[in-house]
JSON list of C-alpha atoms in Angstrom, two decimals:
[
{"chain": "A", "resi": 1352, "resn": "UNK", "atom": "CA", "xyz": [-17.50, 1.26, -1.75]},
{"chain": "A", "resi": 1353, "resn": "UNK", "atom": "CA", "xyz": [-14.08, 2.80, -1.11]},
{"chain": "A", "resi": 1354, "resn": "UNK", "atom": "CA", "xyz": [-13.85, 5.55, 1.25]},
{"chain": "A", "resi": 1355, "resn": "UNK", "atom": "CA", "xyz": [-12.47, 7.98, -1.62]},
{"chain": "A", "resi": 1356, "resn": "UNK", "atom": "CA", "xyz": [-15.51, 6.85, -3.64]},
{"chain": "A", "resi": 1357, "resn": "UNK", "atom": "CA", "xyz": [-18.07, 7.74, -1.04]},
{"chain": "A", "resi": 1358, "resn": "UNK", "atom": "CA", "xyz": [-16.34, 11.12, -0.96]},
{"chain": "A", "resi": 1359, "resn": "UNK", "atom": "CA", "xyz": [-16.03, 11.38, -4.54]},
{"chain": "A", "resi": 1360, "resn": "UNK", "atom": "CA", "xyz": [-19.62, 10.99, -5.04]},
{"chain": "A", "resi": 1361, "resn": "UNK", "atom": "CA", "xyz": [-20.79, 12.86, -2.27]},
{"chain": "A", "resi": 1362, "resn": "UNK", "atom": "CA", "xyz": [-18.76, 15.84, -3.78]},
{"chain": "A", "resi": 1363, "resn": "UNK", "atom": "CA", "xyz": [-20.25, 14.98, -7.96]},
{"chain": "A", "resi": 1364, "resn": "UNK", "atom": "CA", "xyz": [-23.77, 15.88, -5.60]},
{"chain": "A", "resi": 1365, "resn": "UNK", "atom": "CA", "xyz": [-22.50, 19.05, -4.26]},
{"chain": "A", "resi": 1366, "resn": "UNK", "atom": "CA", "xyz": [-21.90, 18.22, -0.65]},
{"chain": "A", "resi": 1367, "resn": "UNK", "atom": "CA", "xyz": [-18.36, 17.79, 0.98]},
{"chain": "A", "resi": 1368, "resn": "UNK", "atom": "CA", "xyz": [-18.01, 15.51, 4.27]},
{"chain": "A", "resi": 1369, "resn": "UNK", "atom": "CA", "xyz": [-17.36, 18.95, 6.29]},
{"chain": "A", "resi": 1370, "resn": "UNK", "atom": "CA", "xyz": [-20.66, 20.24, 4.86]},
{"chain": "A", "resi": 1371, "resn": "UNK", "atom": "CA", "xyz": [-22.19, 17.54, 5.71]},
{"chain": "A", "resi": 1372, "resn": "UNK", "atom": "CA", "xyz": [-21.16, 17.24, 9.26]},
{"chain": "A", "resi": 1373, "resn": "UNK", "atom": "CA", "xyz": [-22.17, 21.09, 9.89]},
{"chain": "A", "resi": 1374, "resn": "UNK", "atom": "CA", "xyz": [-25.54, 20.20, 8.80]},
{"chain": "A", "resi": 1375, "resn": "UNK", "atom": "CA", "xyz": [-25.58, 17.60, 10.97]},
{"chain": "A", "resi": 1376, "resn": "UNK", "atom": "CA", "xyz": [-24.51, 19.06, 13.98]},
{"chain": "A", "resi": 1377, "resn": "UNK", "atom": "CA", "xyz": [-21.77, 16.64, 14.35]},
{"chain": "A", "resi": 1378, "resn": "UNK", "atom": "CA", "xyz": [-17.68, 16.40, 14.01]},
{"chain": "A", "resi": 1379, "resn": "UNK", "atom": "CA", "xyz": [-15.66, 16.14, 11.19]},
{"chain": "A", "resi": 1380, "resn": "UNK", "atom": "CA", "xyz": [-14.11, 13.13, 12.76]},
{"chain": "A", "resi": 1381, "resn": "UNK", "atom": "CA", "xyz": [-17.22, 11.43, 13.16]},
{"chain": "A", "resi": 1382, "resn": "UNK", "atom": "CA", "xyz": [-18.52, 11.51, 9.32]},
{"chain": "A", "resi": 1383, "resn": "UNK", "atom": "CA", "xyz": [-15.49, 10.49, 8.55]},
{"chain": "A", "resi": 1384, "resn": "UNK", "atom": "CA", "xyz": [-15.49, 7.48, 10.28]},
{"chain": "A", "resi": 1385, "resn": "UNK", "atom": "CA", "xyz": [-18.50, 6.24, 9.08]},
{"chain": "A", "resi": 1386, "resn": "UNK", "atom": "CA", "xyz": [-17.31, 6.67, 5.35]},
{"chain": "A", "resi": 1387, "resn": "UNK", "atom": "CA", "xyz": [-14.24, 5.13, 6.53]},
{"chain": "A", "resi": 1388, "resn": "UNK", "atom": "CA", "xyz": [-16.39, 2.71, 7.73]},
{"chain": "A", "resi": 1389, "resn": "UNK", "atom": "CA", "xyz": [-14.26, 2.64, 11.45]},
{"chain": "A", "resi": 1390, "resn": "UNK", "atom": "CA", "xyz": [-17.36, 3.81, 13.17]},
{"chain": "A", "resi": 1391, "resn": "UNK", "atom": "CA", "xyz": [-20.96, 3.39, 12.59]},
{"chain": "A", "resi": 1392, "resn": "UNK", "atom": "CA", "xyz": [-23.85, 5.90, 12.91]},
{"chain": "A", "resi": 1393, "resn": "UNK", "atom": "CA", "xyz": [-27.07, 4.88, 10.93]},
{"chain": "A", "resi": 1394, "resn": "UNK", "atom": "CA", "xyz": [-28.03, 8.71, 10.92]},
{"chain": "A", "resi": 1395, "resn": "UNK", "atom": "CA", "xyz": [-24.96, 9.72, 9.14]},
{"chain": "A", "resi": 1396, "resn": "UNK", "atom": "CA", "xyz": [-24.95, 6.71, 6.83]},
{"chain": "A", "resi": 1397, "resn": "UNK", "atom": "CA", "xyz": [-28.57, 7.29, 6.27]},
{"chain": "A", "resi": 1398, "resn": "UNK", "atom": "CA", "xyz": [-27.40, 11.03, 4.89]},
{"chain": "A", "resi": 1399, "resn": "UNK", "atom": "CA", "xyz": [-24.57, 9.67, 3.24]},
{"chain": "A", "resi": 1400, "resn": "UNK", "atom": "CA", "xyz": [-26.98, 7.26, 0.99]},
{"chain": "A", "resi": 1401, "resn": "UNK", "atom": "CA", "xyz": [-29.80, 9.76, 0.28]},
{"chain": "A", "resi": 1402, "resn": "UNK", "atom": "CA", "xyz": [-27.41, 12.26, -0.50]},
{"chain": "A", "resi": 1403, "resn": "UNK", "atom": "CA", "xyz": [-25.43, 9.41, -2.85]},
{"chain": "A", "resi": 1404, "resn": "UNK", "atom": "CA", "xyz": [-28.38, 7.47, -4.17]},
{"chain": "A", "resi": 1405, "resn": "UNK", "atom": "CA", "xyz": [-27.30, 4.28, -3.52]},
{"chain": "A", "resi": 1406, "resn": "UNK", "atom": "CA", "xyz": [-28.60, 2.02, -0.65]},
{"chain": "A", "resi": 1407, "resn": "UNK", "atom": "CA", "xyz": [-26.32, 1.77, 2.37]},
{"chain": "A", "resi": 1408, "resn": "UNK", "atom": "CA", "xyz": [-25.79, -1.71, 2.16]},
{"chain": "A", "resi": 1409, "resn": "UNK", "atom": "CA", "xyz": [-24.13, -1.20, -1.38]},
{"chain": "A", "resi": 1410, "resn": "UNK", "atom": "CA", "xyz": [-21.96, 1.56, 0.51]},
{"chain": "A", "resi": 1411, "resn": "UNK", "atom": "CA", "xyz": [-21.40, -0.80, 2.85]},
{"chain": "A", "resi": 1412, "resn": "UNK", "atom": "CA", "xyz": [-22.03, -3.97, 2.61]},
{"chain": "A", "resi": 1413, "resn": "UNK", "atom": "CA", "xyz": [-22.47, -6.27, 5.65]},
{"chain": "A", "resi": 1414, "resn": "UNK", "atom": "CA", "xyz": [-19.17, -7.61, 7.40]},
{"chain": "A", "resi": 1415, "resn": "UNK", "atom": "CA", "xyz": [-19.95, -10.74, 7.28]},
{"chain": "A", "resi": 1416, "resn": "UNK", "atom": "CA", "xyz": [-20.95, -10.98, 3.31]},
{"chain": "A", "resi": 1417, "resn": "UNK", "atom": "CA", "xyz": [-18.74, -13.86, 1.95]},
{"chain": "A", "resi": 1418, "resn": "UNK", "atom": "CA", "xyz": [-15.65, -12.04, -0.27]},
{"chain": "A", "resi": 1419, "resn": "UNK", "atom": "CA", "xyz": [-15.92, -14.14, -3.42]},
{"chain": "A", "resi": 1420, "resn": "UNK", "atom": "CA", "xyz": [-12.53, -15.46, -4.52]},
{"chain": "A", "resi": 1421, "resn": "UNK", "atom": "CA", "xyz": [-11.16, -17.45, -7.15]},
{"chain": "A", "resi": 1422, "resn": "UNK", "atom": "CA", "xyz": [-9.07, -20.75, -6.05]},
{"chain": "A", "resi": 1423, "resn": "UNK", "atom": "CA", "xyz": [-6.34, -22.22, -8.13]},
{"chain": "A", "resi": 1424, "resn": "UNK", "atom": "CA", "xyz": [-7.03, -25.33, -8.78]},
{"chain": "A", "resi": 1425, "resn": "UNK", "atom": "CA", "xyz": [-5.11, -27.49, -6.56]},
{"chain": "A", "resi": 1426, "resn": "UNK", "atom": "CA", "xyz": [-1.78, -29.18, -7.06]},
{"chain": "A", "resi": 1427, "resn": "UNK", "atom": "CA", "xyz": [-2.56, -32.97, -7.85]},
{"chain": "A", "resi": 1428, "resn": "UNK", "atom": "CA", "xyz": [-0.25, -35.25, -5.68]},
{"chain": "A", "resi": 1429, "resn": "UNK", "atom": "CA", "xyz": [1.68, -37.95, -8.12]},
{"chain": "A", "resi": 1430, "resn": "UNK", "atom": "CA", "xyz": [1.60, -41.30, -6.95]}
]
Protein backbone atom coordinates (compact mmCIF):
# COMPACT_ATOMS: atom_id res chain seq x y z
CA UNK A 1 0.00 0.00 0.00
CA UNK A 2 0.98 3.66 -0.41
CA UNK A 3 2.17 5.46 2.52
CA UNK A 4 -0.88 8.05 2.23
CA UNK A 5 -3.12 4.96 2.12
CA UNK A 6 -1.84 3.40 5.28
CA UNK A 7 -2.48 6.81 6.84
CA UNK A 8 -5.68 7.25 5.24
CA UNK A 9 -7.00 4.15 6.62
CA UNK A 10 -5.51 4.29 9.84
CA UNK A 11 -7.36 7.72 10.22
CA UNK A 12 -11.19 6.06 8.51
CA UNK A 13 -10.39 3.75 12.08
CA UNK A 14 -9.97 6.64 14.29
CA UNK A 15 -6.29 6.58 15.01
CA UNK A 16 -3.69 9.15 13.58
CA UNK A 17 0.15 8.02 13.24
CA UNK A 18 0.90 10.57 16.28
CA UNK A 19 -1.76 8.72 18.30
CA UNK A 20 -0.46 5.86 17.55
CA UNK A 21 3.10 6.46 18.40
CA UNK A 22 2.01 7.95 21.98
CA UNK A 23 0.41 4.72 22.63
CA UNK A 24 3.26 3.11 21.77
CA UNK A 25 5.73 4.80 23.61
CA UNK A 26 7.68 5.55 20.60
CA UNK A 27 8.61 8.69 18.11
CA UNK A 28 6.74 10.19 15.58
CA UNK A 29 9.66 9.62 13.32
CA UNK A 30 9.75 6.11 13.91
CA UNK A 31 5.93 5.17 12.91
CA UNK A 32 6.46 6.99 10.24
CA UNK A 33 9.08 5.17 8.85
CA UNK A 34 7.60 2.03 9.01
CA UNK A 35 4.46 3.30 7.00
CA UNK A 36 6.91 4.82 4.81
CA UNK A 37 8.24 1.64 4.75
CA UNK A 38 12.18 3.26 5.26
CA UNK A 39 12.43 1.45 8.51
CA UNK A 40 11.06 -1.69 9.84
CA UNK A 41 9.65 -2.51 13.32
CA UNK A 42 7.34 -5.68 13.39
CA UNK A 43 5.71 -4.16 16.65
CA UNK A 44 4.61 -1.07 14.94
CA UNK A 45 3.63 -2.83 11.73
CA UNK A 46 1.91 -5.38 13.81
CA UNK A 47 -0.32 -2.20 15.26
CA UNK A 48 -0.52 -0.71 12.03
CA UNK A 49 -2.34 -4.05 10.56
CA UNK A 50 -4.65 -4.82 13.52
CA UNK A 51 -5.57 -1.40 13.70
CA UNK A 52 -6.10 -1.48 9.54
CA UNK A 53 -7.41 -4.99 9.11
CA UNK A 54 -5.39 -6.04 6.54
CA UNK A 55 -2.39 -8.46 6.90
CA UNK A 56 1.03 -6.83 6.88
CA UNK A 57 2.23 -8.46 4.01
CA UNK A 58 -0.64 -6.79 1.90
CA UNK A 59 0.67 -3.43 3.59
CA UNK A 60 3.75 -4.42 2.66
CA UNK A 61 4.49 -6.81 0.61
CA UNK A 62 7.90 -8.57 0.55
CA UNK A 63 10.86 -6.74 -1.35
CA UNK A 64 11.65 -9.24 -3.25
CA UNK A 65 7.91 -10.14 -4.69
CA UNK A 66 8.34 -10.06 -8.54
CA UNK A 67 6.57 -6.47 -9.87
CA UNK A 68 4.44 -7.89 -12.66
CA UNK A 69 4.88 -5.95 -15.89
CA UNK A 70 3.62 -6.00 -19.24
CA UNK A 71 6.36 -6.32 -22.22
CA UNK A 72 5.79 -4.97 -25.66
CA UNK A 73 6.13 -7.38 -27.82
CA UNK A 74 9.41 -7.15 -29.38
CA UNK A 75 10.50 -5.49 -32.58
CA UNK A 76 10.93 -8.35 -35.25
CA UNK A 77 14.33 -7.90 -37.13
CA UNK A 78 13.65 -7.93 -41.19
CA UNK A 79 15.86 -10.01 -43.03
Amino acid sequence: MHPEEIKASMRMKGITPTALADALGVANSSVSQVISGRATSARIAGRIAEIIGKPVTVIWPPKNAPVLRRMKPSAEVAT
